[in-house]
Coordinates of C-alpha atoms and ligand atoms in Angstrom, one line a residue:
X1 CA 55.6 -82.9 -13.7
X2 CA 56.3 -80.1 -10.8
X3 CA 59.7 -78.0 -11.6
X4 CA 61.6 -76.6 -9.0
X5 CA 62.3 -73.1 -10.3
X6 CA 66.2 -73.3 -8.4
X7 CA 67.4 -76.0 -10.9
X8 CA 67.5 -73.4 -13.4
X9 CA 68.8 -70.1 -14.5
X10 CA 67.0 -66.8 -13.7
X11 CA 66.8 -66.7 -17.8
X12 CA 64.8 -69.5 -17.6
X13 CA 63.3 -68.9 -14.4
X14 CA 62.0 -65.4 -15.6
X15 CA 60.2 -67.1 -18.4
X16 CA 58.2 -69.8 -16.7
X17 CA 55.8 -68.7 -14.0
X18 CA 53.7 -72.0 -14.0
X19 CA 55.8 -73.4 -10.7
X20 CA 53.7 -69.9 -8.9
X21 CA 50.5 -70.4 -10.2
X22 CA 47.8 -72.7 -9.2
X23 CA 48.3 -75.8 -10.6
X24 CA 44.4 -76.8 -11.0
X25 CA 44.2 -75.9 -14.9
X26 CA 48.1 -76.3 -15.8
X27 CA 47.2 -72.3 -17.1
X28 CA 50.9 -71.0 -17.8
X29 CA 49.4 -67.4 -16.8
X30 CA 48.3 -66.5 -13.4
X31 CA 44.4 -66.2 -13.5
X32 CA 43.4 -62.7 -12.2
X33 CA 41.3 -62.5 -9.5
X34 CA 39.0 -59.8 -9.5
X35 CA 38.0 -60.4 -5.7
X36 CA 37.7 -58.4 -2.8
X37 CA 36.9 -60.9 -0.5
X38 CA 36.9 -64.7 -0.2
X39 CA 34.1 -66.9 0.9
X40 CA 35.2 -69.1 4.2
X41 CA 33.9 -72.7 3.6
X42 CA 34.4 -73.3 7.3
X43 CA 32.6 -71.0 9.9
X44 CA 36.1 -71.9 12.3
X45 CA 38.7 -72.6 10.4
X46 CA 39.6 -69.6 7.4
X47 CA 41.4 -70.6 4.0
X48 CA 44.7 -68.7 2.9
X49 CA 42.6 -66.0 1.9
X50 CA 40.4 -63.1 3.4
X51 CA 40.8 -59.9 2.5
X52 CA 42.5 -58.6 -1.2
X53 CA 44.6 -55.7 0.9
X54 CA 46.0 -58.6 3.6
X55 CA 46.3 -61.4 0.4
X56 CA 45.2 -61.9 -3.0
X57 CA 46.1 -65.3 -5.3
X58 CA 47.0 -62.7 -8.2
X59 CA 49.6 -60.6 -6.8
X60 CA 51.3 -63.6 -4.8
X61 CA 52.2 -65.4 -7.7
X62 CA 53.8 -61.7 -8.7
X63 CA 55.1 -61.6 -4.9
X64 CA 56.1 -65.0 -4.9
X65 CA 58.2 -64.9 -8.2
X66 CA 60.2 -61.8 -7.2
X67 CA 61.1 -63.3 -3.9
X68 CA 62.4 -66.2 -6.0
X69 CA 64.0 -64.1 -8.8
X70 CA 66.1 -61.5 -6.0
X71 CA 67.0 -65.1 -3.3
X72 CA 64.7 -63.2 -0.6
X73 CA 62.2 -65.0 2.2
X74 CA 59.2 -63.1 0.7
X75 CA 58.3 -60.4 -1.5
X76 CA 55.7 -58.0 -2.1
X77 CA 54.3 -56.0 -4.3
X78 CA 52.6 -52.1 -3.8
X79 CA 51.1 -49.8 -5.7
X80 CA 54.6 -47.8 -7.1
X81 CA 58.1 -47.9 -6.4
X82 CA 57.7 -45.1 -3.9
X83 CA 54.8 -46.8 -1.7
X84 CA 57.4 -49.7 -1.5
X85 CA 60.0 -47.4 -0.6
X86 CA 58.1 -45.3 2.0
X87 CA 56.8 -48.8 3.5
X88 CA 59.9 -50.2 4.1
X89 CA 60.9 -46.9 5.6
X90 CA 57.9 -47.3 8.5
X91 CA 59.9 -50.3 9.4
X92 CA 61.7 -47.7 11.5
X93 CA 60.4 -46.0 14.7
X94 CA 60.7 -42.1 16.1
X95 CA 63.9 -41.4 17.4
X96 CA 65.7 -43.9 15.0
X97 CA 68.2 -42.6 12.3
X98 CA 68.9 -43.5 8.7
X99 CA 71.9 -43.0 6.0
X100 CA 71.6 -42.4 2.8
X101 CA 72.6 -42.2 -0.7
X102 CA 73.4 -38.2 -1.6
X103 CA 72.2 -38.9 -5.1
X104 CA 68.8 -41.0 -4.4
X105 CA 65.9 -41.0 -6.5
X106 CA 64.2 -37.5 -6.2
X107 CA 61.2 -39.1 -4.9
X108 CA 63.1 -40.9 -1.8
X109 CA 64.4 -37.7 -1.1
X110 CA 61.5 -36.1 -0.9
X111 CA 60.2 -38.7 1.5
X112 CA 63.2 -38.8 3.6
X113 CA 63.2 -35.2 4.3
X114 CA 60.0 -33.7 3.6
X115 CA 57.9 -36.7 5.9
X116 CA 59.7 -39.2 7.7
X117 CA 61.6 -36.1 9.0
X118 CA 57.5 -35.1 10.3
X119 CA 57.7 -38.4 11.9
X120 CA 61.0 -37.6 14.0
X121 CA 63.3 -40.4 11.9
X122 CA 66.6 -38.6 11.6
X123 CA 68.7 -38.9 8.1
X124 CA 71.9 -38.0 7.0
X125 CA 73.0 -37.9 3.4
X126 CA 76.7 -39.6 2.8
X127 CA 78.7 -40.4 -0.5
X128 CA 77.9 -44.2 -1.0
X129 CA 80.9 -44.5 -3.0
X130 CA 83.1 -43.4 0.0
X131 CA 83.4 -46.3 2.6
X132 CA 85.6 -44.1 4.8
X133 CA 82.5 -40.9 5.1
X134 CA 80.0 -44.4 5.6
X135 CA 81.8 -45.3 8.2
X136 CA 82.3 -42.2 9.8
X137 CA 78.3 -40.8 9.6
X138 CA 76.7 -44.1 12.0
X139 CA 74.7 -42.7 15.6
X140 CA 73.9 -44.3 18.3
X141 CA 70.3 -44.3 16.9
X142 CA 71.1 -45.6 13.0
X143 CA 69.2 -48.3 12.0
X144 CA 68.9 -48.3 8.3
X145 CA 71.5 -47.6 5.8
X146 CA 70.0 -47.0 2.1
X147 CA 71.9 -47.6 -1.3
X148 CA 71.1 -46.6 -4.8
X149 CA 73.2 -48.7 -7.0
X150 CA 74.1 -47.4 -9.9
X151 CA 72.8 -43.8 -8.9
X152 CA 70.8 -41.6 -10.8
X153 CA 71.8 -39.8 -13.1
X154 CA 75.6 -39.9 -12.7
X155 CA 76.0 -44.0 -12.6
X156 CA 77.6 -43.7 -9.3
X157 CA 78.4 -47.5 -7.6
X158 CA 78.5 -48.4 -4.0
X159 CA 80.1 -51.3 -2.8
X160 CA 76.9 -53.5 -1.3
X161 CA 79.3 -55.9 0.4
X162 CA 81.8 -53.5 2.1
X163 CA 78.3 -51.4 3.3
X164 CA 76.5 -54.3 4.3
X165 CA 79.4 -55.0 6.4
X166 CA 80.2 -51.7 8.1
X167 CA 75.9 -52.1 8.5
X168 CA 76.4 -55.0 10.0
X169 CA 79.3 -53.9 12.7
X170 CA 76.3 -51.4 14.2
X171 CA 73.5 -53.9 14.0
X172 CA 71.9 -51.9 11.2
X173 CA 69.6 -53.1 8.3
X174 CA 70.3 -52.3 4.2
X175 CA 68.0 -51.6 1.9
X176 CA 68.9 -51.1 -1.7
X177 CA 67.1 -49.7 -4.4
X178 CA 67.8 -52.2 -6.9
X179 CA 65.9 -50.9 -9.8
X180 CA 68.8 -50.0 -12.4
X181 CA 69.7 -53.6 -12.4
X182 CA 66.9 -56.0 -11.8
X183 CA 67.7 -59.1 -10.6
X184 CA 68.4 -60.1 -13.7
X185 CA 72.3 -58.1 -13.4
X186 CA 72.6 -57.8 -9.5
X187 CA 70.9 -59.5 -6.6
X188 CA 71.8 -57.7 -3.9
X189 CA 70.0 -59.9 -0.7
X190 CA 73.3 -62.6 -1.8
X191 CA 75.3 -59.9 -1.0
X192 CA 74.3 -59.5 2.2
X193 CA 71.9 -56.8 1.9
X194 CA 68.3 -57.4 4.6
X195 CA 65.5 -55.6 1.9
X196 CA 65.9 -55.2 -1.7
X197 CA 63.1 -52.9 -3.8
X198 CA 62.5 -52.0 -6.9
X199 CA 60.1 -49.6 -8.9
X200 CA 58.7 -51.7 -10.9
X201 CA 57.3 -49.4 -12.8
X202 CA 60.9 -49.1 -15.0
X203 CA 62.5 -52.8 -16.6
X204 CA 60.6 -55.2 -14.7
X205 CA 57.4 -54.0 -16.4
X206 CA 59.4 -52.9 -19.2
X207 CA 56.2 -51.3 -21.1
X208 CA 56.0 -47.8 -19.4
X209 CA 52.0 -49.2 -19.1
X210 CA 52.1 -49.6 -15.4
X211 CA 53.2 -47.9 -12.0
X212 CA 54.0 -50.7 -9.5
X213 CA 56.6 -51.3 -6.5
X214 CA 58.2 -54.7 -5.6
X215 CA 60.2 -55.3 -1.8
X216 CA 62.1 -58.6 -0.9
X217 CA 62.8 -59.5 2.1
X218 CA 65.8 -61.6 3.4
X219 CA 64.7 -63.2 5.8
X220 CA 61.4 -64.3 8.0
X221 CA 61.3 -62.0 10.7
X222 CA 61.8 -58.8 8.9
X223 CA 59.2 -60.2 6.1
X224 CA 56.2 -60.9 8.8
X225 CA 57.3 -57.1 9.6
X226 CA 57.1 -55.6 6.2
X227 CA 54.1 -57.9 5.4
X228 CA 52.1 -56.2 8.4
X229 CA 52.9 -53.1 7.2
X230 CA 51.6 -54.3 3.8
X231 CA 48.7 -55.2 5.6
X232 CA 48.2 -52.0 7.6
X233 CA 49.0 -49.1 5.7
X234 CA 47.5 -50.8 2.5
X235 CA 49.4 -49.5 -0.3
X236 CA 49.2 -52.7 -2.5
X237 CA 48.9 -53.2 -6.1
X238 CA 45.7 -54.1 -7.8
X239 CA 45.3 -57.4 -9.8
X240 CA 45.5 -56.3 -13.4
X241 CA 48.6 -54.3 -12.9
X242 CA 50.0 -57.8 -11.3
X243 CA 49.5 -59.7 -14.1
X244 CA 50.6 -56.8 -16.6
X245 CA 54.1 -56.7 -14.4
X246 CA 54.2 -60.8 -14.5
X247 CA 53.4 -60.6 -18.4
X248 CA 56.3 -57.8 -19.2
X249 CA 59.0 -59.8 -16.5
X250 CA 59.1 -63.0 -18.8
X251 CA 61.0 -61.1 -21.3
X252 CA 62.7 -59.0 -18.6
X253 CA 66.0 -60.7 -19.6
X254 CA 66.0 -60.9 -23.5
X255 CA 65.3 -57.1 -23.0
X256 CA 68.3 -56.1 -21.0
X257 CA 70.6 -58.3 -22.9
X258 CA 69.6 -56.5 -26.2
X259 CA 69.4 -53.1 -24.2
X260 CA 72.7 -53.2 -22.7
X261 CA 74.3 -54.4 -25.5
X262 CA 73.0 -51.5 -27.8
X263 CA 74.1 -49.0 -24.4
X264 CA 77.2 -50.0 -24.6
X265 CA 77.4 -49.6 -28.5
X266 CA 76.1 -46.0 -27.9
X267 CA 78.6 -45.1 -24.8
X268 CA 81.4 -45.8 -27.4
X269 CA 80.2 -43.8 -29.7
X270 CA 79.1 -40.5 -27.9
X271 CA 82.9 -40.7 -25.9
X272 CA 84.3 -40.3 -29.5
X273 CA 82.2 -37.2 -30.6
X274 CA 83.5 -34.0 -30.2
X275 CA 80.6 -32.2 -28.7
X276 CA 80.3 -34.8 -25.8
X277 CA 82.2 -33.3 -22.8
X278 CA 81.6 -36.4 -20.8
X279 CA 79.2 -40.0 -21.0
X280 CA 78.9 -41.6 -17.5
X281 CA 78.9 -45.6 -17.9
X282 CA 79.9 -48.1 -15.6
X283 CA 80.9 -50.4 -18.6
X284 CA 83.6 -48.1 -19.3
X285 CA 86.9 -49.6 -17.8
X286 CA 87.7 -45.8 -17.0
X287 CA 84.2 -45.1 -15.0
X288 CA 85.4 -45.1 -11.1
X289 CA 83.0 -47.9 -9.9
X290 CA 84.1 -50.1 -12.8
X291 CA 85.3 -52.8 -11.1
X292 CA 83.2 -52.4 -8.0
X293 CA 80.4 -52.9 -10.2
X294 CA 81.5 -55.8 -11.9
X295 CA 82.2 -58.0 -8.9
X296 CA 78.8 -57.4 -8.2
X297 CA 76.5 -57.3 -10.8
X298 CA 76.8 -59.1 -14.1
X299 CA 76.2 -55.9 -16.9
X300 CA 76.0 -52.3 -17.1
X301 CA 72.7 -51.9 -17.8
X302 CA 70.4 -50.4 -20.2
X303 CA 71.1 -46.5 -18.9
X304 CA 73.5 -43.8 -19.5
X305 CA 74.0 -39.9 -19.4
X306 CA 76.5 -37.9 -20.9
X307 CA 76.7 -33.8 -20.9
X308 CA 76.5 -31.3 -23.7
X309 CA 78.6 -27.8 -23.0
X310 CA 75.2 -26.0 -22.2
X311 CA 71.7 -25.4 -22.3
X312 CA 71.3 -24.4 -26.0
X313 CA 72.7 -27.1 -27.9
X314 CA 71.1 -29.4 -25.4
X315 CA 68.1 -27.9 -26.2
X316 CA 68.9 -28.0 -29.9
X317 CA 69.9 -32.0 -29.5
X318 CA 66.8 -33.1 -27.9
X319 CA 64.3 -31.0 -30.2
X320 CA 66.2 -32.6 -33.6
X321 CA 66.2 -36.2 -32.2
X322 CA 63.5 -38.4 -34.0
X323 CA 63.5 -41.7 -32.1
X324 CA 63.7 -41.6 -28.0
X325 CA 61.1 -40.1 -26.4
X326 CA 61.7 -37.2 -23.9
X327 CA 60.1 -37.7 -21.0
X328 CA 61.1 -39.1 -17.0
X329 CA 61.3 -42.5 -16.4
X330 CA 63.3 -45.6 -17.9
X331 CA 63.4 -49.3 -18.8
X332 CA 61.3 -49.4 -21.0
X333 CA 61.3 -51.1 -24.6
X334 CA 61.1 -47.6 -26.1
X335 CA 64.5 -45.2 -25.4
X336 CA 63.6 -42.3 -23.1
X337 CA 65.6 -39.5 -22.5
X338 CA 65.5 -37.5 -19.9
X339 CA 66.8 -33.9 -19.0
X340 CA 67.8 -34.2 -15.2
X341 CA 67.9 -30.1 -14.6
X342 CA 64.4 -29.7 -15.1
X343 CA 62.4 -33.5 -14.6
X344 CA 64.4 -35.2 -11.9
X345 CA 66.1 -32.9 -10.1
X346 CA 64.0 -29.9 -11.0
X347 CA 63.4 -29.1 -6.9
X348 CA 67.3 -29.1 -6.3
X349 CA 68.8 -25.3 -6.5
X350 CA 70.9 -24.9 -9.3
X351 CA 74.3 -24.8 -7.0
X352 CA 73.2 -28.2 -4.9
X353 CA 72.8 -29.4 -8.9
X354 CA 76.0 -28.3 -10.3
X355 CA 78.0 -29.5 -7.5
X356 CA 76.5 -32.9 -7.8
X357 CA 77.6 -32.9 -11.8
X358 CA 74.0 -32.7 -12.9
X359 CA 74.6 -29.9 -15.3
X360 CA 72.2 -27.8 -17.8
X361 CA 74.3 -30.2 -20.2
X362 CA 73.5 -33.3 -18.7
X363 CA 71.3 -35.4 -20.2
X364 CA 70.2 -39.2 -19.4
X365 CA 69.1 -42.1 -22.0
X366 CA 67.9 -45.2 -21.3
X367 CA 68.2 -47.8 -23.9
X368 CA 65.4 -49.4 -25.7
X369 CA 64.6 -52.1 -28.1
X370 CA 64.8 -49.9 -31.2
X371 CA 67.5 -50.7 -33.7
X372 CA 70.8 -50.1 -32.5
X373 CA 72.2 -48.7 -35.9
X374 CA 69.1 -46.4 -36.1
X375 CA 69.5 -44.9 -33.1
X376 CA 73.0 -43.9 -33.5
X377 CA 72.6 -42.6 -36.5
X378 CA 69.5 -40.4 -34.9
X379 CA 72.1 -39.5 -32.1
X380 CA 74.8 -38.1 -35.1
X381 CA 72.2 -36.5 -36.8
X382 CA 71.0 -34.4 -33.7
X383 CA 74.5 -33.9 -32.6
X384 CA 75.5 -32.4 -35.9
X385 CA 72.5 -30.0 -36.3
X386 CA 73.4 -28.6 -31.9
X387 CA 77.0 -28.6 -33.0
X388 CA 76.2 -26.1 -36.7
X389 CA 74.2 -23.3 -34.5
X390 CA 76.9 -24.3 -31.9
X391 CA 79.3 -22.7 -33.9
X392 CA 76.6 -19.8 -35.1
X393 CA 76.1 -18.4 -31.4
X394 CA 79.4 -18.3 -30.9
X395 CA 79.9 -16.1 -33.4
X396 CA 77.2 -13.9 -33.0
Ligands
PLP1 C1 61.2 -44.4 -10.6 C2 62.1 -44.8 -9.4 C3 61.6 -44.9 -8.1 C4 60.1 -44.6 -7.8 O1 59.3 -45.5 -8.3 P1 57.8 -45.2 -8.8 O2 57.3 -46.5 -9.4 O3 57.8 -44.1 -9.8 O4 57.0 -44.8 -7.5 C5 62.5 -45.3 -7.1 N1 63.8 -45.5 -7.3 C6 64.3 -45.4 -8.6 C7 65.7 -45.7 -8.8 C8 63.5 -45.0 -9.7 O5 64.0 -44.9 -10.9

């Protein structure tokens, strides 16, 4: 009995890996090959595999599964989110020019402007969210335009279509950095979009017990591209971290479902607290990308950040809460909170910060697997203790 993995759902599809794998044993996991190299039975003719940098059985059953999960030509897989990123990035040429989200990942930033800029590829940073400034910032010389959607850590949404087809007026290529989502809530290659990539590293593992990078390619041409890069710069990702990405992607969508749904539970109930200034969460009808967002992905999400008035009782929050963990990173079946000022945007000066809304205040949670009622009660608790000395500072 063969399947053909289109028939179904990406529920179902996420779950069953077997139409990937080798069909020799019927195994319903991918075996992992712990080889380097790969005998040739033939002195002139080669088999499918060589060389474990240019191909290994392993991580194409990983590659190949992505490319079917985000509707892509091909997909590969690298050793973190940011040696996918920086990959597709050598796509481009000296001389050539690329757009860019404002509020990127920290790492992309730093590769944007701290290398490629080494490497004489030009950048400009717009507002995503405003088509008008997108439309405005193309060169001569712009070949890539880059979305983050949602943003980090403000939730910020950019419309994919009306980018891809502004993009498409100049002849230039998008990438998005679809790791918010998954491909489980937005798929962003149907809408038009040439590479999507992911760190992996966040819900598609879903574990925080690997660091691992996905790309997918639209179509052929770009994907023998990016696959030489692969090839040639050699940032790939080792077997066992393959599998252990394969093994935490086949609950990838029970875990969001629950995760969102306990977000959204917790959004509701931070706006209503009194020592909340303000929760950013595209599920809200009143978040500015709302509707944006929901013609083009199918949830929220598992993540959200709302502000504190200031540094102390943030401090006083985070040190009384008992369940998340405070640390970077997200997606994972644990909650993990972050503190933006001084883990993700730690290199930005305070005033770039501040104008950007990422306050002293700000804080950023992704949602785990914990129960829901638990954590909102941990949440009350931590926001009554920073609210009591609150009230004690301000009368000192
Ligand atoms: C974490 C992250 C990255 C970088 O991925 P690594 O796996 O840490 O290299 C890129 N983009 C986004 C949105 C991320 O959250």
């Amino acid at each position: 009995m063969s399947r053909s993995q289109n028939d179904f759902d990406i529920e179902t599809r996420l779950t069953s890996q077997s139409a990937f794998i080798d069909s020799a044993t019927g195994a319903v996991n991918p075996p992992i090959h712990y080889s380097s190299t790969f005998h040739q039975h033939q002195f002139d003719q080669f088999g499918p595999y060589d060389y474990s940098r240019s191909g290994n059985p392993t991580r194409k059953v990983l590659e190949d599964m992505i490319a079917d999960l985000e509707g892509g030509a091909k997909g590969f897989a690298f050793a973190s989110g940011m040696a996918a990123i920086s990959s597709a990035f050598m796509l481009l040429s000296a001389g050539d020019h690329v757009l860019i989200s404002e509020d990127v990942y920290g790492g992309t930033f730093r590769m944007i402007t701290q290398v490629l800029s080494r490497f004489k590829i030009e950048h400009t940073f717009v507002n995503m969210t405003d088509l008008s400034e997108v439309a405005r910032s193309f060169q001569p010389n712009t070949k890539v335009v880059y979305v983050e959607t949602p943003s980090n850590p403000l939730l910020h949404i950019t419309d994919i279509e009306e980018v891809v087809r502004l993009a498409k007026a100049k002849n230039c290529f998008v990438f998005v950095d679809n790791t918010f989502m998954t491909p489980f809530l937005q798929r962003p290659l149907e809408l038009g979009a040439d590479i999507v990539i992911h760190s992996a590293t966040k819900f598609l593992s879903g574990h925080s017990d690997v660091v691992a990078g996905l790309a997918v390619v639209k179509d052929e041409q770009l994907a023998e591209q990016l696959g030489y890069i692969q090839n040639a710069f050699g940032s790939i990702l080792g077997v066992h971290d393959c599998w252990l990405l394969l093994r935490g992607m086949k609950t990838l969508g029970v875990r969001l479902k629950q995760s969102s749904q306990s977000a959204n539970e917790i959004a509701l109930r931070l706006q209503s607290h009194p020592l909340i200034e303000a929760v950013y969460y595209p599920g809200f009808t009143t978040h500015p990308g709302h509707s944006v967002h929901f013609r083009q992905s199918s949830g929220a999400g598992a993540v959200l950040s709302f502000s504190l008035p200031n540094q102390a009782t943030t401090k006083l929050f985070v040190e009384s809460l008992k369940i998340p963990v405070f640390a970077v990173s997200l997606g994972a079946v644990e909650s993990i909170l972050s503190y933006p000022a001084t883990m993700s945007h730690a290199a930005m000066p305070k005033k770039e910060r501040e104008k950007r809304g990422i306050t002293d205040g700000l804080l950023r949670l992704s949602v785990g697997l914990e129960n829901v009622d638990d954590l909102i009660k941990d949440i009350e608790q931590a926001l009554l203790v920073a609210s009591k000395i609150g009230e004690v500072t301000e009368h000192v």
